[in-house]
């Protein structure tokens, strides 16, 4: 399948409606994904990125219906991760002499994964490749989100091929941002940023400022996942600048796990206390064991503060929370506050342990989390509401 993007630019990728897990099982893709590959057919023809390996054969078959492969003059590998390079071995098998343009780190990544001594051409920021009357301009984008990541820009058509940046895991047959459900698009875009790009936020700001300083006219952003931004493409750039600067909404998220509902009862009483103290703040509660972790991380990303609760089990915290907090640690959220709570029957270590985990994850932790023995009675429930009310005052400023 090919879809005309603009003038001589065609989408030749794959829409993956089935995908429900990405990066192994690390990232949930409730709405599937796309692997966007592009063909630029000027006097010379360039193929930009490919698709994930399981779709390599059908990709090549479909591409052959669009173009005689021998007419592809250049291959551009903006990023070596297998969701974009997975069909490269099949393409190189057919076109062994066709040059592959990528960064120096891209060569390492592609050689490391496919062990092929391919016809690589290393490019750096500012280098240009003539396609005839138009050119591709290369822009290195290291750590957005791999060392090898790169953008390229097509002059004349004013298209930025941004690879993973500005993407979403969002299967759609409608391809363009103005044709899809805007709420779904926003939800998948912010989830993608929160779960994948958060650790690289300072680099996101720097790279966007660098690209804006080039004063390149921008008609479209062709990402490698999800929609092509053609209607006001700058909107997603401005979103990224907002998200990259320690983004927070007026929200407190309460995350907990519970064995026999005692810690759940605490969570709900704390939420009631926050609500009584502050009628404006958005409060959301999630049981980690029955909620998708990437969706919770997106809510953490949006929060000013989080409260984390676990009963004590085996002198520790419930494993669901330990796993989630490890992922949160890796994302490196900044300027977020936290407090902890939990029930216990005898030893009661969980609250203190959660504090340590949250400090280790970079949160500003309000010490002295709330512990309740056994099930909260009326007095303990009142304590929870007071706790919530006090935190509302401290956390929502
Ligand atoms: Fe979509 Fe980093 O690969």
mmCIF file of C-alpha atoms and ligand atoms in Angstrom:
data_model
loop_
_atom_site.group_PDB
_atom_site.id
_atom_site.type_symbol
_atom_site.label_atom_id
_atom_site.label_comp_id
_atom_site.label_asym_id
_atom_site.label_seq_id
_atom_site.Cartn_x
_atom_site.Cartn_y
_atom_site.Cartn_z
ATOM 1 C CA UNK A 1 0.000 0.000 0.000
ATOM 2 C CA UNK A 2 1.236 3.494 -0.685
ATOM 3 C CA UNK A 3 -0.400 6.777 0.219
ATOM 4 C CA UNK A 4 0.561 10.104 -1.255
ATOM 5 C CA UNK A 5 1.835 12.409 1.461
ATOM 6 C CA UNK A 6 2.728 15.451 -0.615
ATOM 7 C CA UNK A 7 3.933 15.888 -4.209
ATOM 8 C CA UNK A 8 6.424 13.054 -4.765
ATOM 9 C CA UNK A 9 6.491 11.808 -1.193
ATOM 10 C CA UNK A 10 4.679 8.538 -0.435
ATOM 11 C CA UNK A 11 3.980 6.605 2.758
ATOM 12 C CA UNK A 12 4.921 2.954 2.249
ATOM 13 C CA UNK A 13 4.792 1.696 5.840
ATOM 14 C CA UNK A 14 2.730 -0.792 7.802
ATOM 15 C CA UNK A 15 -0.287 -0.226 10.038
ATOM 16 C CA UNK A 16 -0.127 -2.753 12.898
ATOM 17 C CA UNK A 17 -3.627 -2.986 14.318
ATOM 18 C CA UNK A 18 -2.750 -6.094 16.326
ATOM 19 C CA UNK A 19 0.127 -4.745 18.381
ATOM 20 C CA UNK A 20 -0.661 -4.650 22.103
ATOM 21 C CA UNK A 21 2.848 -4.724 23.571
ATOM 22 C CA UNK A 22 5.946 -2.878 22.394
ATOM 23 C CA UNK A 23 9.591 -2.929 23.544
ATOM 24 C CA UNK A 24 9.047 -6.544 24.560
ATOM 25 C CA UNK A 25 6.248 -6.132 27.062
ATOM 26 C CA UNK A 26 7.404 -2.799 28.471
ATOM 27 C CA UNK A 27 4.960 -0.533 26.659
ATOM 28 C CA UNK A 28 1.247 -1.141 26.180
ATOM 29 C CA UNK A 29 -0.180 -0.226 22.789
ATOM 30 C CA UNK A 30 -3.945 -0.288 23.310
ATOM 31 C CA UNK A 31 -4.498 1.288 19.910
ATOM 32 C CA UNK A 32 -1.820 -0.607 17.963
ATOM 33 C CA UNK A 33 0.878 1.276 16.096
ATOM 34 C CA UNK A 34 2.265 2.071 12.680
ATOM 35 C CA UNK A 35 5.770 1.734 11.282
ATOM 36 C CA UNK A 36 6.033 4.623 8.875
ATOM 37 C CA UNK A 37 8.355 4.312 5.926
ATOM 38 C CA UNK A 38 8.551 6.900 3.164
ATOM 39 C CA UNK A 39 9.540 6.955 -0.455
ATOM 40 C CA UNK A 40 10.690 10.283 -1.910
ATOM 41 C CA UNK A 41 10.592 10.059 -5.697
ATOM 42 C CA UNK A 42 12.367 13.065 -7.131
ATOM 43 C CA UNK A 43 14.953 12.873 -9.934
ATOM 44 C CA UNK A 44 16.618 10.533 -7.474
ATOM 45 C CA UNK A 45 14.654 8.278 -5.134
ATOM 46 C CA UNK A 46 15.222 7.863 -1.428
ATOM 47 C CA UNK A 47 13.657 5.286 0.891
ATOM 48 C CA UNK A 48 13.387 6.611 4.448
ATOM 49 C CA UNK A 49 13.274 3.930 7.175
ATOM 50 C CA UNK A 50 11.536 0.555 6.914
ATOM 51 C CA UNK A 51 9.254 -1.484 9.204
ATOM 52 C CA UNK A 52 9.416 -3.954 12.081
ATOM 53 C CA UNK A 53 11.027 -7.301 11.228
ATOM 54 C CA UNK A 54 7.885 -9.521 11.340
ATOM 55 C CA UNK A 55 6.429 -7.443 8.512
ATOM 56 C CA UNK A 56 9.594 -7.380 6.378
ATOM 57 C CA UNK A 57 8.379 -9.784 3.702
ATOM 58 C CA UNK A 58 5.017 -8.154 3.158
ATOM 59 C CA UNK A 59 6.675 -4.731 3.246
ATOM 60 C CA UNK A 60 9.073 -5.639 0.452
ATOM 61 C CA UNK A 61 6.271 -7.236 -1.577
ATOM 62 C CA UNK A 62 4.137 -4.105 -1.230
ATOM 63 C CA UNK A 63 7.074 -1.823 -1.990
ATOM 64 C CA UNK A 64 7.730 -3.744 -5.203
ATOM 65 C CA UNK A 65 4.194 -2.990 -6.325
ATOM 66 C CA UNK A 66 4.993 0.712 -5.881
ATOM 67 C CA UNK A 67 8.460 0.871 -7.385
ATOM 68 C CA UNK A 68 11.054 -1.252 -9.119
ATOM 69 C CA UNK A 69 13.441 -1.618 -6.179
ATOM 70 C CA UNK A 70 16.413 -0.983 -8.468
ATOM 71 C CA UNK A 71 15.151 2.574 -8.865
ATOM 72 C CA UNK A 72 15.845 3.310 -5.192
ATOM 73 C CA UNK A 73 19.042 5.354 -5.211
ATOM 74 C CA UNK A 74 19.457 5.977 -1.484
ATOM 75 C CA UNK A 75 18.332 4.378 1.755
ATOM 76 C CA UNK A 76 18.037 6.606 4.813
ATOM 77 C CA UNK A 77 18.176 4.884 8.200
ATOM 78 C CA UNK A 78 17.156 7.578 10.663
ATOM 79 C CA UNK A 79 17.284 5.099 13.561
ATOM 80 C CA UNK A 80 18.501 1.543 13.965
ATOM 81 C CA UNK A 81 15.870 0.173 16.327
ATOM 82 C CA UNK A 82 14.286 -2.938 14.872
ATOM 83 C CA UNK A 83 10.825 -1.411 14.458
ATOM 84 C CA UNK A 84 12.343 0.791 11.731
ATOM 85 C CA UNK A 85 15.289 -1.244 10.515
ATOM 86 C CA UNK A 86 13.628 -4.662 10.619
ATOM 87 C CA UNK A 87 13.166 -4.869 6.865
ATOM 88 C CA UNK A 88 16.603 -3.440 6.052
ATOM 89 C CA UNK A 89 18.288 -6.861 5.689
ATOM 90 C CA UNK A 90 15.679 -7.845 3.102
ATOM 91 C CA UNK A 91 16.140 -4.553 1.238
ATOM 92 C CA UNK A 92 19.938 -4.767 1.380
ATOM 93 C CA UNK A 93 19.738 -8.352 0.124
ATOM 94 C CA UNK A 94 18.023 -6.999 -2.981
ATOM 95 C CA UNK A 95 20.064 -3.792 -3.214
ATOM 96 C CA UNK A 96 23.516 -4.623 -1.833
ATOM 97 C CA UNK A 97 25.246 -1.633 -3.421
ATOM 98 C CA UNK A 98 22.693 1.045 -2.564
ATOM 99 C CA UNK A 99 24.166 3.458 -0.012
ATOM 100 C CA UNK A 100 22.600 3.603 3.457
ATOM 101 C CA UNK A 101 22.791 7.066 5.019
ATOM 102 C CA UNK A 102 22.902 7.097 8.810
ATOM 103 C CA UNK A 103 24.868 8.500 11.732
ATOM 104 C CA UNK A 104 28.148 7.012 12.956
ATOM 105 C CA UNK A 105 26.225 5.550 15.895
ATOM 106 C CA UNK A 106 23.724 4.201 13.381
ATOM 107 C CA UNK A 107 26.472 2.132 11.742
ATOM 108 C CA UNK A 108 27.368 0.639 15.137
ATOM 109 C CA UNK A 109 23.741 -0.073 15.928
ATOM 110 C CA UNK A 110 22.940 -1.659 12.549
ATOM 111 C CA UNK A 111 26.155 -3.693 12.461
ATOM 112 C CA UNK A 112 25.564 -4.796 16.039
ATOM 113 C CA UNK A 113 22.101 -6.029 15.248
ATOM 114 C CA UNK A 114 22.446 -7.445 11.729
ATOM 115 C CA UNK A 115 26.187 -8.175 11.466
ATOM 116 C CA UNK A 116 26.304 -6.943 7.877
ATOM 117 C CA UNK A 117 29.120 -4.971 6.287
ATOM 118 C CA UNK A 118 26.707 -2.838 4.331
ATOM 119 C CA UNK A 119 27.366 0.192 2.133
ATOM 120 C CA UNK A 120 27.071 2.757 4.922
ATOM 121 C CA UNK A 121 27.504 6.502 4.369
ATOM 122 C CA UNK A 122 27.958 8.321 7.649
ATOM 123 C CA UNK A 123 26.332 11.763 7.804
ATOM 124 C CA UNK A 124 26.455 14.615 10.285
ATOM 125 C CA UNK A 125 24.187 17.539 11.048
ATOM 126 C CA UNK A 126 23.973 19.960 8.137
ATOM 127 C CA UNK A 127 25.136 17.539 5.449
ATOM 128 C CA UNK A 128 22.892 17.409 2.402
ATOM 129 C CA UNK A 129 21.956 14.777 -0.131
ATOM 130 C CA UNK A 130 20.733 15.981 -3.500
ATOM 131 C CA UNK A 131 17.658 14.292 -4.940
ATOM 132 C CA UNK A 132 17.684 16.628 -7.952
ATOM 133 C CA UNK A 133 15.925 19.929 -7.425
ATOM 134 C CA UNK A 134 15.286 19.065 -3.753
ATOM 135 C CA UNK A 135 17.649 17.979 -1.028
ATOM 136 C CA UNK A 136 17.566 15.972 2.153
ATOM 137 C CA UNK A 137 19.256 17.778 5.033
ATOM 138 C CA UNK A 138 20.440 15.581 7.898
ATOM 139 C CA UNK A 139 20.103 16.553 11.556
ATOM 140 C CA UNK A 140 21.634 14.286 14.196
ATOM 141 C CA UNK A 141 19.413 13.818 17.239
ATOM 142 C CA UNK A 142 21.467 11.699 19.632
ATOM 143 C CA UNK A 143 19.525 10.207 22.548
ATOM 144 C CA UNK A 144 16.169 11.136 21.066
ATOM 145 C CA UNK A 145 15.903 8.416 21.960
ATOM 146 C CA UNK A 146 18.931 6.292 20.957
ATOM 147 C CA UNK A 147 22.499 7.463 20.303
ATOM 148 C CA UNK A 148 21.941 6.846 16.594
ATOM 149 C CA UNK A 149 18.720 8.824 16.178
ATOM 150 C CA UNK A 150 18.582 11.309 13.324
ATOM 151 C CA UNK A 151 16.036 13.528 11.572
ATOM 152 C CA UNK A 152 16.118 14.558 7.946
ATOM 153 C CA UNK A 153 14.414 17.452 6.232
ATOM 154 C CA UNK A 154 13.209 17.619 2.634
ATOM 155 C CA UNK A 155 13.701 21.041 1.083
ATOM 156 C CA UNK A 156 11.066 22.305 -1.293
ATOM 157 C CA UNK A 157 8.331 20.261 0.372
ATOM 158 C CA UNK A 158 9.381 21.474 3.835
ATOM 159 C CA UNK A 159 8.929 18.082 5.481
ATOM 160 C CA UNK A 160 10.735 17.031 8.636
ATOM 161 C CA UNK A 161 11.147 13.264 8.883
ATOM 162 C CA UNK A 162 11.479 13.054 12.637
ATOM 163 C CA UNK A 163 11.530 9.295 13.193
ATOM 164 C CA UNK A 164 10.381 8.480 16.767
ATOM 165 C CA UNK A 165 10.113 12.106 17.874
ATOM 166 C CA UNK A 166 6.564 13.524 17.785
ATOM 167 C CA UNK A 167 5.137 10.028 17.219
ATOM 168 C CA UNK A 168 2.472 7.953 18.917
ATOM 169 C CA UNK A 169 1.640 4.274 19.049
ATOM 170 C CA UNK A 170 -1.634 4.722 17.249
ATOM 171 C CA UNK A 171 -2.888 2.541 14.410
ATOM 172 C CA UNK A 172 -4.905 4.500 11.895
ATOM 173 C CA UNK A 173 -5.824 4.151 8.258
ATOM 174 C CA UNK A 174 -6.337 7.882 8.080
ATOM 175 C CA UNK A 175 -2.661 8.801 8.416
ATOM 176 C CA UNK A 176 -2.965 12.566 8.874
ATOM 177 C CA UNK A 177 -3.414 14.372 12.181
ATOM 178 C CA UNK A 178 -6.456 16.366 11.044
ATOM 179 C CA UNK A 179 -8.362 13.189 10.074
ATOM 180 C CA UNK A 180 -8.183 11.262 13.349
ATOM 181 C CA UNK A 181 -9.961 11.539 16.696
ATOM 182 C CA UNK A 182 -8.183 14.412 18.448
ATOM 183 C CA UNK A 183 -8.688 13.065 21.969
ATOM 184 C CA UNK A 184 -7.190 9.705 21.014
ATOM 185 C CA UNK A 185 -4.299 11.437 19.294
ATOM 186 C CA UNK A 186 -3.559 13.596 22.333
ATOM 187 C CA UNK A 187 -3.812 10.631 24.717
ATOM 188 C CA UNK A 188 -1.407 8.520 22.686
ATOM 189 C CA UNK A 189 1.005 11.418 22.128
ATOM 190 C CA UNK A 190 1.342 12.302 25.801
ATOM 191 C CA UNK A 191 1.594 8.624 26.802
ATOM 192 C CA UNK A 192 4.412 8.184 24.274
ATOM 193 C CA UNK A 193 6.256 11.225 25.597
ATOM 194 C CA UNK A 194 5.762 10.291 29.254
ATOM 195 C CA UNK A 195 6.875 6.693 28.873
ATOM 196 C CA UNK A 196 9.627 7.017 26.293
ATOM 197 C CA UNK A 197 10.982 10.546 26.099
ATOM 198 C CA UNK A 198 10.815 11.795 29.695
ATOM 199 C CA UNK A 199 14.436 10.823 30.498
ATOM 200 C CA UNK A 200 15.646 12.879 27.560
ATOM 201 C CA UNK A 201 13.652 16.043 28.204
ATOM 202 C CA UNK A 202 16.657 18.418 28.453
ATOM 203 C CA UNK A 203 17.844 17.100 25.087
ATOM 204 C CA UNK A 204 14.358 17.503 23.624
ATOM 205 C CA UNK A 205 14.374 21.210 24.482
ATOM 206 C CA UNK A 206 17.896 21.681 23.145
ATOM 207 C CA UNK A 207 17.196 19.867 19.884
ATOM 208 C CA UNK A 208 13.932 21.689 19.232
ATOM 209 C CA UNK A 209 15.609 25.036 19.872
ATOM 210 C CA UNK A 210 18.420 24.031 17.527
ATOM 211 C CA UNK A 211 15.991 23.055 14.762
ATOM 212 C CA UNK A 212 13.868 26.200 15.253
ATOM 213 C CA UNK A 213 17.035 28.309 14.972
ATOM 214 C CA UNK A 214 17.566 26.927 11.467
ATOM 215 C CA UNK A 215 14.393 28.811 10.452
ATOM 216 C CA UNK A 216 13.329 26.034 8.131
ATOM 217 C CA UNK A 217 9.781 26.367 6.839
ATOM 218 C CA UNK A 218 7.752 23.478 8.226
ATOM 219 C CA UNK A 219 4.762 22.155 6.278
ATOM 220 C CA UNK A 220 4.686 18.643 7.691
ATOM 221 C CA UNK A 221 6.261 16.394 10.281
ATOM 222 C CA UNK A 222 6.458 12.812 9.082
ATOM 223 C CA UNK A 223 7.007 10.680 12.169
ATOM 224 C CA UNK A 224 7.830 7.001 12.231
ATOM 225 C CA UNK A 225 4.821 6.035 14.400
ATOM 226 C CA UNK A 226 1.226 7.192 14.137
ATOM 227 C CA UNK A 227 0.033 10.225 12.251
ATOM 228 C CA UNK A 228 1.700 12.657 9.906
ATOM 229 C CA UNK A 229 1.345 16.168 11.321
ATOM 230 C CA UNK A 230 0.165 18.286 8.396
ATOM 231 C CA UNK A 231 -2.426 20.517 10.083
ATOM 232 C CA UNK A 232 -0.446 23.021 12.133
ATOM 233 C CA UNK A 233 2.564 20.725 12.642
ATOM 234 C CA UNK A 234 4.072 23.240 15.057
ATOM 235 C CA UNK A 235 1.389 22.257 17.596
ATOM 236 C CA UNK A 236 3.197 19.072 18.524
ATOM 237 C CA UNK A 237 6.528 20.908 18.712
ATOM 238 C CA UNK A 238 4.998 23.335 21.209
ATOM 239 C CA UNK A 239 3.502 20.423 23.145
ATOM 240 C CA UNK A 240 6.927 18.815 23.365
ATOM 241 C CA UNK A 241 8.450 22.038 24.683
ATOM 242 C CA UNK A 242 5.722 22.144 27.330
ATOM 243 C CA UNK A 243 6.097 18.461 28.259
ATOM 244 C CA UNK A 244 9.892 18.644 28.342
ATOM 245 C CA UNK A 245 9.920 21.360 31.013
ATOM 246 C CA UNK A 246 8.960 19.235 34.032
ATOM 247 C CA UNK A 247 5.331 19.146 32.993
ATOM 248 C CA UNK A 248 2.647 19.184 35.702
ATOM 249 C CA UNK A 249 -1.086 19.626 35.702
ATOM 250 C CA UNK A 250 -3.167 20.384 38.773
ATOM 251 C CA UNK A 251 -3.421 16.709 39.623
ATOM 252 C CA UNK A 252 -2.617 14.351 42.491
ATOM 253 C CA UNK A 253 -2.447 10.656 41.655
ATOM 254 C CA UNK A 254 -2.872 7.989 44.300
ATOM 255 C CA UNK A 255 -1.225 4.681 43.460
ATOM 256 C CA UNK A 256 -1.627 1.643 45.651
ATOM 257 C CA UNK A 257 -1.916 -2.086 45.876
ATOM 258 C CA UNK A 258 -3.969 -3.911 48.428
ATOM 259 C CA UNK A 259 -4.303 -7.483 49.702
ATOM 260 C CA UNK A 260 -7.602 -7.397 51.628
ATOM 261 C CA UNK A 261 -8.827 -3.872 50.808
ATOM 262 C CA UNK A 262 -7.439 -2.139 53.912
ATOM 263 C CA UNK A 263 -4.904 -0.101 51.912
ATOM 264 C CA UNK A 264 -7.606 0.623 49.320
ATOM 265 C CA UNK A 265 -9.801 1.994 52.098
ATOM 266 C CA UNK A 266 -6.908 4.232 53.167
ATOM 267 C CA UNK A 267 -6.435 5.452 49.589
ATOM 268 C CA UNK A 268 -10.089 6.382 49.284
ATOM 269 C CA UNK A 269 -10.169 8.139 52.667
ATOM 270 C CA UNK A 270 -7.031 10.112 51.765
ATOM 271 C CA UNK A 271 -8.649 11.088 48.457
ATOM 272 C CA UNK A 272 -11.744 12.269 50.354
ATOM 273 C CA UNK A 273 -9.514 14.406 52.570
ATOM 274 C CA UNK A 274 -7.812 15.987 49.567
ATOM 275 C CA UNK A 275 -11.168 16.656 47.939
ATOM 276 C CA UNK A 276 -12.550 18.287 51.090
ATOM 277 C CA UNK A 277 -9.513 20.568 51.273
ATOM 278 C CA UNK A 278 -9.270 21.428 47.590
ATOM 279 C CA UNK A 279 -12.243 21.393 45.265
ATOM 280 C CA UNK A 280 -10.175 22.087 42.180
ATOM 281 C CA UNK A 281 -7.351 19.585 42.113
ATOM 282 C CA UNK A 282 -7.851 16.498 39.935
ATOM 283 C CA UNK A 283 -7.537 13.329 42.016
ATOM 284 C CA UNK A 284 -7.078 9.921 40.409
ATOM 285 C CA UNK A 285 -6.728 6.545 42.125
ATOM 286 C CA UNK A 286 -5.162 3.445 40.612
ATOM 287 C CA UNK A 287 -4.701 -0.055 41.923
ATOM 288 C CA UNK A 288 -1.390 -0.978 40.316
ATOM 289 C CA UNK A 289 -2.298 -4.651 40.049
ATOM 290 C CA UNK A 290 -5.286 -4.082 37.829
ATOM 291 C CA UNK A 291 -4.257 -0.984 35.884
ATOM 292 C CA UNK A 292 -1.910 -0.762 32.928
ATOM 293 C CA UNK A 293 1.434 0.519 34.197
ATOM 294 C CA UNK A 294 2.108 2.769 31.213
ATOM 295 C CA UNK A 295 -1.250 4.444 31.728
ATOM 296 C CA UNK A 296 -0.350 5.014 35.381
ATOM 297 C CA UNK A 297 3.023 6.461 34.354
ATOM 298 C CA UNK A 298 1.211 8.876 32.056
ATOM 299 C CA UNK A 299 -0.870 10.016 35.038
ATOM 300 C CA UNK A 300 2.274 10.389 37.147
ATOM 301 C CA UNK A 301 3.743 12.511 34.344
ATOM 302 C CA UNK A 302 0.708 14.799 34.562
ATOM 303 C CA UNK A 303 0.761 15.058 38.371
ATOM 304 C CA UNK A 304 2.173 17.615 40.758
ATOM 305 C CA UNK A 305 2.330 14.952 43.421
ATOM 306 C CA UNK A 306 1.722 11.268 43.942
ATOM 307 C CA UNK A 307 0.745 9.232 46.966
ATOM 308 C CA UNK A 308 1.908 5.660 47.007
ATOM 309 C CA UNK A 309 0.423 3.021 49.290
ATOM 310 C CA UNK A 310 1.188 -0.596 50.036
ATOM 311 C CA UNK A 311 0.454 -2.996 52.829
ATOM 312 C CA UNK A 312 3.509 -4.592 54.384
ATOM 313 C CA UNK A 313 4.139 -8.038 52.977
ATOM 314 C CA UNK A 314 7.173 -10.120 53.890
ATOM 315 C CA UNK A 315 8.716 -7.020 55.514
ATOM 316 C CA UNK A 316 8.474 -5.125 52.237
ATOM 317 C CA UNK A 317 6.104 -3.703 49.659
ATOM 318 C CA UNK A 318 3.908 -5.482 47.169
ATOM 319 C CA UNK A 319 5.858 -6.559 44.109
ATOM 320 C CA UNK A 320 3.575 -4.679 41.701
ATOM 321 C CA UNK A 321 4.596 -1.390 43.317
ATOM 322 C CA UNK A 322 8.271 -2.320 43.440
ATOM 323 C CA UNK A 323 8.200 -2.962 39.694
ATOM 324 C CA UNK A 324 6.342 0.218 38.880
ATOM 325 C CA UNK A 325 8.605 2.358 41.062
ATOM 326 C CA UNK A 326 11.669 0.897 39.366
ATOM 327 C CA UNK A 327 10.291 1.977 36.005
ATOM 328 C CA UNK A 328 9.437 5.405 37.402
ATOM 329 C CA UNK A 329 12.986 5.710 38.774
ATOM 330 C CA UNK A 330 14.398 5.096 35.317
ATOM 331 C CA UNK A 331 12.235 7.805 33.770
ATOM 332 C CA UNK A 332 13.726 10.444 36.082
ATOM 333 C CA UNK A 333 10.708 12.675 36.721
ATOM 334 C CA UNK A 334 11.601 16.090 38.123
ATOM 335 C CA UNK A 335 9.846 18.585 40.418
ATOM 336 C CA UNK A 336 7.246 16.147 41.705
ATOM 337 C CA UNK A 337 6.252 15.609 45.303
ATOM 338 C CA UNK A 338 5.282 12.365 46.992
ATOM 339 C CA UNK A 339 4.060 10.807 50.225
ATOM 340 C CA UNK A 340 3.362 7.236 51.288
ATOM 341 C CA UNK A 341 0.838 5.227 53.248
ATOM 342 C CA UNK A 342 -0.061 1.650 54.002
ATOM 343 C CA UNK A 343 -1.592 -0.862 56.370
ATOM 344 C CA UNK A 344 0.131 -3.574 58.330
ATOM 345 C CA UNK A 345 -0.580 -6.330 60.846
ATOM 346 C CA UNK A 346 2.684 -6.556 62.768
ATOM 347 C CA UNK A 347 6.049 -5.358 61.377
ATOM 348 C CA UNK A 348 4.927 -2.445 59.115
ATOM 349 C CA UNK A 349 7.996 -1.608 57.003
ATOM 350 C CA UNK A 350 6.221 -0.740 53.741
ATOM 351 C CA UNK A 351 5.641 2.980 54.289
ATOM 352 C CA UNK A 352 9.280 3.716 55.086
ATOM 353 C CA UNK A 353 10.458 1.523 52.244
ATOM 354 C CA UNK A 354 8.223 3.320 49.757
ATOM 355 C CA UNK A 355 9.678 6.631 50.944
ATOM 356 C CA UNK A 356 13.165 5.360 50.165
ATOM 357 C CA UNK A 357 12.135 4.155 46.719
ATOM 358 C CA UNK A 358 10.496 7.459 45.877
ATOM 359 C CA UNK A 359 13.511 9.470 47.069
ATOM 360 C CA UNK A 360 15.699 7.238 44.964
ATOM 361 C CA UNK A 361 13.411 8.008 42.022
ATOM 362 C CA UNK A 362 13.984 11.756 42.482
ATOM 363 C CA UNK A 363 10.711 12.724 44.170
ATOM 364 C CA UNK A 364 10.554 15.352 46.891
ATOM 365 C CA UNK A 365 9.177 13.084 49.605
ATOM 366 C CA UNK A 366 7.102 14.299 52.514
ATOM 367 C CA UNK A 367 8.427 12.104 55.290
ATOM 368 C CA UNK A 368 6.287 10.559 57.969
ATOM 369 C CA UNK A 369 3.923 8.585 55.779
ATOM 370 C CA UNK A 370 0.729 7.287 57.309
ATOM 371 C CA UNK A 371 0.587 3.744 58.712
ATOM 372 C CA UNK A 372 -2.596 2.077 59.882
ATOM 373 C CA UNK A 373 -2.690 -1.231 61.755
ATOM 374 C CA UNK A 374 -5.141 -3.811 60.382
ATOM 375 C CA UNK A 375 -8.295 -2.357 58.825
ATOM 376 C CA UNK A 376 -8.874 1.374 59.286
ATOM 377 C CA UNK A 377 -11.601 2.009 61.865
ATOM 378 C CA UNK A 378 -13.486 5.312 62.077
ATOM 379 C CA UNK A 379 -10.640 7.016 63.899
ATOM 380 C CA UNK A 380 -8.036 5.769 61.415
ATOM 381 C CA UNK A 381 -10.238 6.782 58.501
ATOM 382 C CA UNK A 382 -10.423 10.263 59.978
ATOM 383 C CA UNK A 383 -6.622 10.237 60.250
ATOM 384 C CA UNK A 384 -6.461 9.373 56.549
ATOM 385 C CA UNK A 385 -8.784 12.257 55.651
ATOM 386 C CA UNK A 386 -6.670 14.641 57.771
ATOM 387 C CA UNK A 387 -3.527 13.323 56.106
ATOM 388 C CA UNK A 388 -5.052 13.957 52.676
ATOM 389 C CA UNK A 389 -6.205 17.432 53.671
ATOM 390 C CA UNK A 390 -2.771 18.430 54.964
ATOM 391 C CA UNK A 391 -1.038 17.078 51.855
ATOM 392 C CA UNK A 392 -3.458 18.948 49.602
ATOM 393 C CA UNK A 393 -2.272 22.162 51.215
ATOM 394 C CA UNK A 394 1.375 21.286 50.762
ATOM 395 C CA UNK A 395 1.231 19.640 47.369
ATOM 396 C CA UNK A 396 -1.050 21.978 45.463
ATOM 397 C CA UNK A 397 0.567 25.330 45.345
HETATM 398 FE FE1 LIG B 1 10.314 3.441 17.039
HETATM 399 FE FE2 LIG B 1 13.174 3.837 18.796
HETATM 400 O O1 LIG B 1 12.011 3.001 17.630
#
